[in-house]
GROMACS .gro file of C-alpha atoms in nm:
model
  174
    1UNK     CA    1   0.000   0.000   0.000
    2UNK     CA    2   0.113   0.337  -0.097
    3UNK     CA    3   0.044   0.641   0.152
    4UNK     CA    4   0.052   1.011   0.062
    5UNK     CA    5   0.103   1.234   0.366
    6UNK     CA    6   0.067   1.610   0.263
    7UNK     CA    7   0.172   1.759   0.582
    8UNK     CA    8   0.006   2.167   0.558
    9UNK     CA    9   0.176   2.239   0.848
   10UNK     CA   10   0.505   2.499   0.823
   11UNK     CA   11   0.599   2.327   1.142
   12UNK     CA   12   0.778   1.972   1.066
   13UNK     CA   13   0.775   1.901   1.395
   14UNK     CA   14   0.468   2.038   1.557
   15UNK     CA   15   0.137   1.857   1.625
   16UNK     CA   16   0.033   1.857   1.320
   17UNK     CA   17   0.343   1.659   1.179
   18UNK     CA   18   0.349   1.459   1.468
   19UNK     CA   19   0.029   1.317   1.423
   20UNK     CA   20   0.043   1.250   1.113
   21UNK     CA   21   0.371   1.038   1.164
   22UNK     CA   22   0.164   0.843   1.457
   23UNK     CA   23  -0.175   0.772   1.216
   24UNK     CA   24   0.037   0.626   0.947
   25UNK     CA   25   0.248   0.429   1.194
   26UNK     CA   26  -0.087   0.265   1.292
   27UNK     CA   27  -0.194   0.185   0.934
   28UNK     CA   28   0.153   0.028   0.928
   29UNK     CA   29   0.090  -0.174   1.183
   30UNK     CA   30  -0.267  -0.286   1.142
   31UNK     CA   31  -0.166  -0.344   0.762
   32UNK     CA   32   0.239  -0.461   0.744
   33UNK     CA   33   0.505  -0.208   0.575
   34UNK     CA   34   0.352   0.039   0.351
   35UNK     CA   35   0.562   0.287   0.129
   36UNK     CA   36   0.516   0.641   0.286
   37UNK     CA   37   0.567   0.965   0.062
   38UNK     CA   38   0.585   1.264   0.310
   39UNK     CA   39   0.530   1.605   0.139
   40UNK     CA   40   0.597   1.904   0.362
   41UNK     CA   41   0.335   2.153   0.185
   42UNK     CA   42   0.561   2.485   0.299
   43UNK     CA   43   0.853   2.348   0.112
   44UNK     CA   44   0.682   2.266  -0.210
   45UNK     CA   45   0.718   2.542  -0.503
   46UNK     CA   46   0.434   2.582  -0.705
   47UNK     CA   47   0.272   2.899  -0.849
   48UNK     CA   48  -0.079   3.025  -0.760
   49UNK     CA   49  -0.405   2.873  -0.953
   50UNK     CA   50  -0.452   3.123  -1.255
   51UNK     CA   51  -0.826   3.010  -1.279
   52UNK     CA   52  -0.770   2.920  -1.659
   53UNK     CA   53  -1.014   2.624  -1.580
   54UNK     CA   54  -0.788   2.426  -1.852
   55UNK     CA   55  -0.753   2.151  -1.584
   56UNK     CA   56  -1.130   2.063  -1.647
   57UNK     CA   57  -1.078   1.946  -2.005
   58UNK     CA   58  -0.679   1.829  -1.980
   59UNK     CA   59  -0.720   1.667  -1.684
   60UNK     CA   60  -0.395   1.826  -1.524
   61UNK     CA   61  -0.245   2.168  -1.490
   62UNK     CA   62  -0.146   2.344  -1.792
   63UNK     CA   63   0.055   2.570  -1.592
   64UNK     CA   64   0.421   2.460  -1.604
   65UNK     CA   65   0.548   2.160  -1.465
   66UNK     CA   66   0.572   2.264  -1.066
   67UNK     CA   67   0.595   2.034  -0.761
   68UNK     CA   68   0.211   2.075  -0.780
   69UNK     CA   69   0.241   1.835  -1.062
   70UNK     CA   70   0.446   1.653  -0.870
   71UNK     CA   71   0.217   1.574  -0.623
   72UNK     CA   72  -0.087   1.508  -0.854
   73UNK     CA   73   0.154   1.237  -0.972
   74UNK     CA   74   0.141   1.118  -0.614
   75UNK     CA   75  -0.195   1.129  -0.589
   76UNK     CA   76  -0.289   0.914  -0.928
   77UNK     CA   77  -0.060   0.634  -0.716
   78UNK     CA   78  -0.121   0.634  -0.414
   79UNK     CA   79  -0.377   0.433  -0.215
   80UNK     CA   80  -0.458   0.620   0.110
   81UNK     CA   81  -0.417   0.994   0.158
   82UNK     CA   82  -0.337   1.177   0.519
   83UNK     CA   83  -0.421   1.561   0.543
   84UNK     CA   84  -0.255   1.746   0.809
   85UNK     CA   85  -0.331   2.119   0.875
   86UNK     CA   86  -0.339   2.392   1.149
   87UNK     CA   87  -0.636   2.577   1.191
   88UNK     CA   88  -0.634   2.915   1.073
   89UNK     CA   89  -0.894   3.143   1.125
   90UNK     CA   90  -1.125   2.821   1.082
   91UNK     CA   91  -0.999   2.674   0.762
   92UNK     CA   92  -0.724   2.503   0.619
   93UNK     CA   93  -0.339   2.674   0.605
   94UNK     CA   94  -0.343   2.873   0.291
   95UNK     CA   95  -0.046   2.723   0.161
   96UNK     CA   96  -0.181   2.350   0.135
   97UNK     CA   97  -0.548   2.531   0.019
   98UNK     CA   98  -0.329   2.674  -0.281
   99UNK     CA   99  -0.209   2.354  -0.348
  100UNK     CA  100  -0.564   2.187  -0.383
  101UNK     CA  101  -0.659   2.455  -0.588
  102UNK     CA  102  -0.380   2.378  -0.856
  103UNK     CA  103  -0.467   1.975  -0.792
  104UNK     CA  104  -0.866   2.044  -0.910
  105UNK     CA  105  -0.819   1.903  -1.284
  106UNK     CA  106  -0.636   1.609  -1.087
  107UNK     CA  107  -0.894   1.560  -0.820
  108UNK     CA  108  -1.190   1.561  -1.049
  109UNK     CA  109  -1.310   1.584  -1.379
  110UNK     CA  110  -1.661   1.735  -1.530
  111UNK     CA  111  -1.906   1.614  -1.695
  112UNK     CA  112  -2.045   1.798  -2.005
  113UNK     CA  113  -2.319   1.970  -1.814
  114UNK     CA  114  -2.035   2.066  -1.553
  115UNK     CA  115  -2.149   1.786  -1.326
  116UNK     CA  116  -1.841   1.734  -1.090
  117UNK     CA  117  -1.684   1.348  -1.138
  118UNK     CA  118  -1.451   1.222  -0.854
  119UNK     CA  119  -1.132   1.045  -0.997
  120UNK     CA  120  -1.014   0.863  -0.677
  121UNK     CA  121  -1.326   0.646  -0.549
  122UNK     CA  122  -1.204   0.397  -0.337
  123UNK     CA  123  -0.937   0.560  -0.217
  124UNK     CA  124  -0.908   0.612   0.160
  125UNK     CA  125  -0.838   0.948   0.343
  126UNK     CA  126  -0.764   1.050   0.722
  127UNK     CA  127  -0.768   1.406   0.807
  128UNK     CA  128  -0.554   1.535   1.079
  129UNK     CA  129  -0.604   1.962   1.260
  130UNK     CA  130  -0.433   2.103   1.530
  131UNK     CA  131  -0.608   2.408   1.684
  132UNK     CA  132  -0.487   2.647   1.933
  133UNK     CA  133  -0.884   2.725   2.128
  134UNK     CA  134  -0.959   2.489   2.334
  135UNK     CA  135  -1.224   2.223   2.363
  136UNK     CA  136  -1.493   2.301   2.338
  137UNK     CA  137  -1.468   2.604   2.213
  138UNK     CA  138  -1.257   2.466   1.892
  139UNK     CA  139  -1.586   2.296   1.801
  140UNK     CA  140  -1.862   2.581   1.886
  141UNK     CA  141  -1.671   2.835   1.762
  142UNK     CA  142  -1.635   2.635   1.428
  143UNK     CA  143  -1.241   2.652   1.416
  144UNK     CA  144  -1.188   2.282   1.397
  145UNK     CA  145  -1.480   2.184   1.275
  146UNK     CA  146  -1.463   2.444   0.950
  147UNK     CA  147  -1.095   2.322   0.880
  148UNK     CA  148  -1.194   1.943   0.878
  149UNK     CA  149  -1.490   2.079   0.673
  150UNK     CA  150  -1.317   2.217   0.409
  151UNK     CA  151  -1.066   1.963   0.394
  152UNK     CA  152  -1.327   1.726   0.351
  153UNK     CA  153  -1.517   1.832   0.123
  154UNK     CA  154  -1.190   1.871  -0.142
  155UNK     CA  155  -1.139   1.546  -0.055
  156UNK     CA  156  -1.499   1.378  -0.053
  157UNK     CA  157  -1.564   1.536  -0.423
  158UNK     CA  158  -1.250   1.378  -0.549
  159UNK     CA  159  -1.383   1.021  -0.429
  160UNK     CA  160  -1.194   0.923  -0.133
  161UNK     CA  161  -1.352   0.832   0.153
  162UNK     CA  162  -1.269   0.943   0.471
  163UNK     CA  163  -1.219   0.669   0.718
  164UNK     CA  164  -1.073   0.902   1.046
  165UNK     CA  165  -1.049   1.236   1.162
  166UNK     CA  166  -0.811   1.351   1.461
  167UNK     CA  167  -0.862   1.699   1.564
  168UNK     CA  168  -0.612   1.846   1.824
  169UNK     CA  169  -0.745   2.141   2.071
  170UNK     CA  170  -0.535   2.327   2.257
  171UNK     CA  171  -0.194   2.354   2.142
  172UNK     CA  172  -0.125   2.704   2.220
  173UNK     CA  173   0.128   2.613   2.503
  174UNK     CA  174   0.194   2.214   2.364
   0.00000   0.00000   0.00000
């Protein structure tokens, strides 16, 4: 089995990372050695989505050839992908929301009344957030819950299907 960890987080060693590293070390265990490809989001150089909508027909990015292709490439192989982000300001770190947004043509294709069509079913998915507020406010407050939201639903329309979620409150003095 091949795992793609995209880890959102500019910290490689914070909570986010961490957790991420844990999650897959259980899949490893419940499921013998799988081949891991870790992909520190901050360090990847890709330009910003131009919004050419290209993607939808091509079925990649017609920008040029960036680590964003890179990790589409990923994608198309692997068989289980792990999301890690902080929470910021309820959502997703910008940096790994930019990346999604060059991965769309990837992700999914369209149908000729624009109908979205996931390319990964069957894939599986785990989605990891670290949040400084803590519980419960992370969750009534919607900073967690709108992070794992919109991670999910990138994920959900692209067909994989999201077998765990681990959300981490409190961090601001971890």
């Amino acid at each position: 089995m091949k795992i793609l960890v995209l880890n959102g987080s500019p910290r490689k060693n914070g909570n986010v990372a961490k957790t991420l590293r844990r999650e897959t070390e259980k899949i490893q265990r419940r499921n013998g050695p799988c081949e891991i490809v870790w992909k520190d989001v901050q360090d990847l150089g890709f330009d910003f989505c131009k919004g050419c909508m290209a993607c939808r027909s091509k079925g990649k990015c017609a920008m040029p050839d960036d680590d964003a292709h890179r990790v589409a490439d990923e994608i198309n192989s692997c068989d289980m992908i792990f999301v890690g982000t902080p929470v910021y300001w309820g959502n997703m770190n910008g940096k790994l929301k930019s990346l999604f947004d060059r991965l769309v043509g990837n992700l999914m294709a369209e149908s000729k009344m624009g109908i979205p069509i996931p390319l990964h079913k069957g894939k599986k998915a785990v989605i990891v957030t670290s949040c400084t507020t803590p519980f419960p406010f992370n969750y009534l407050c919607r900073q967690s819950t709108g992070a794992v939201r919109a991670v999910k639903e990138i994920l959900k329309s692209s067909g994989f299907r999201i077998i765990k979620k681990v959300n981490i409150s409190n961090t601001k003095n971890k």
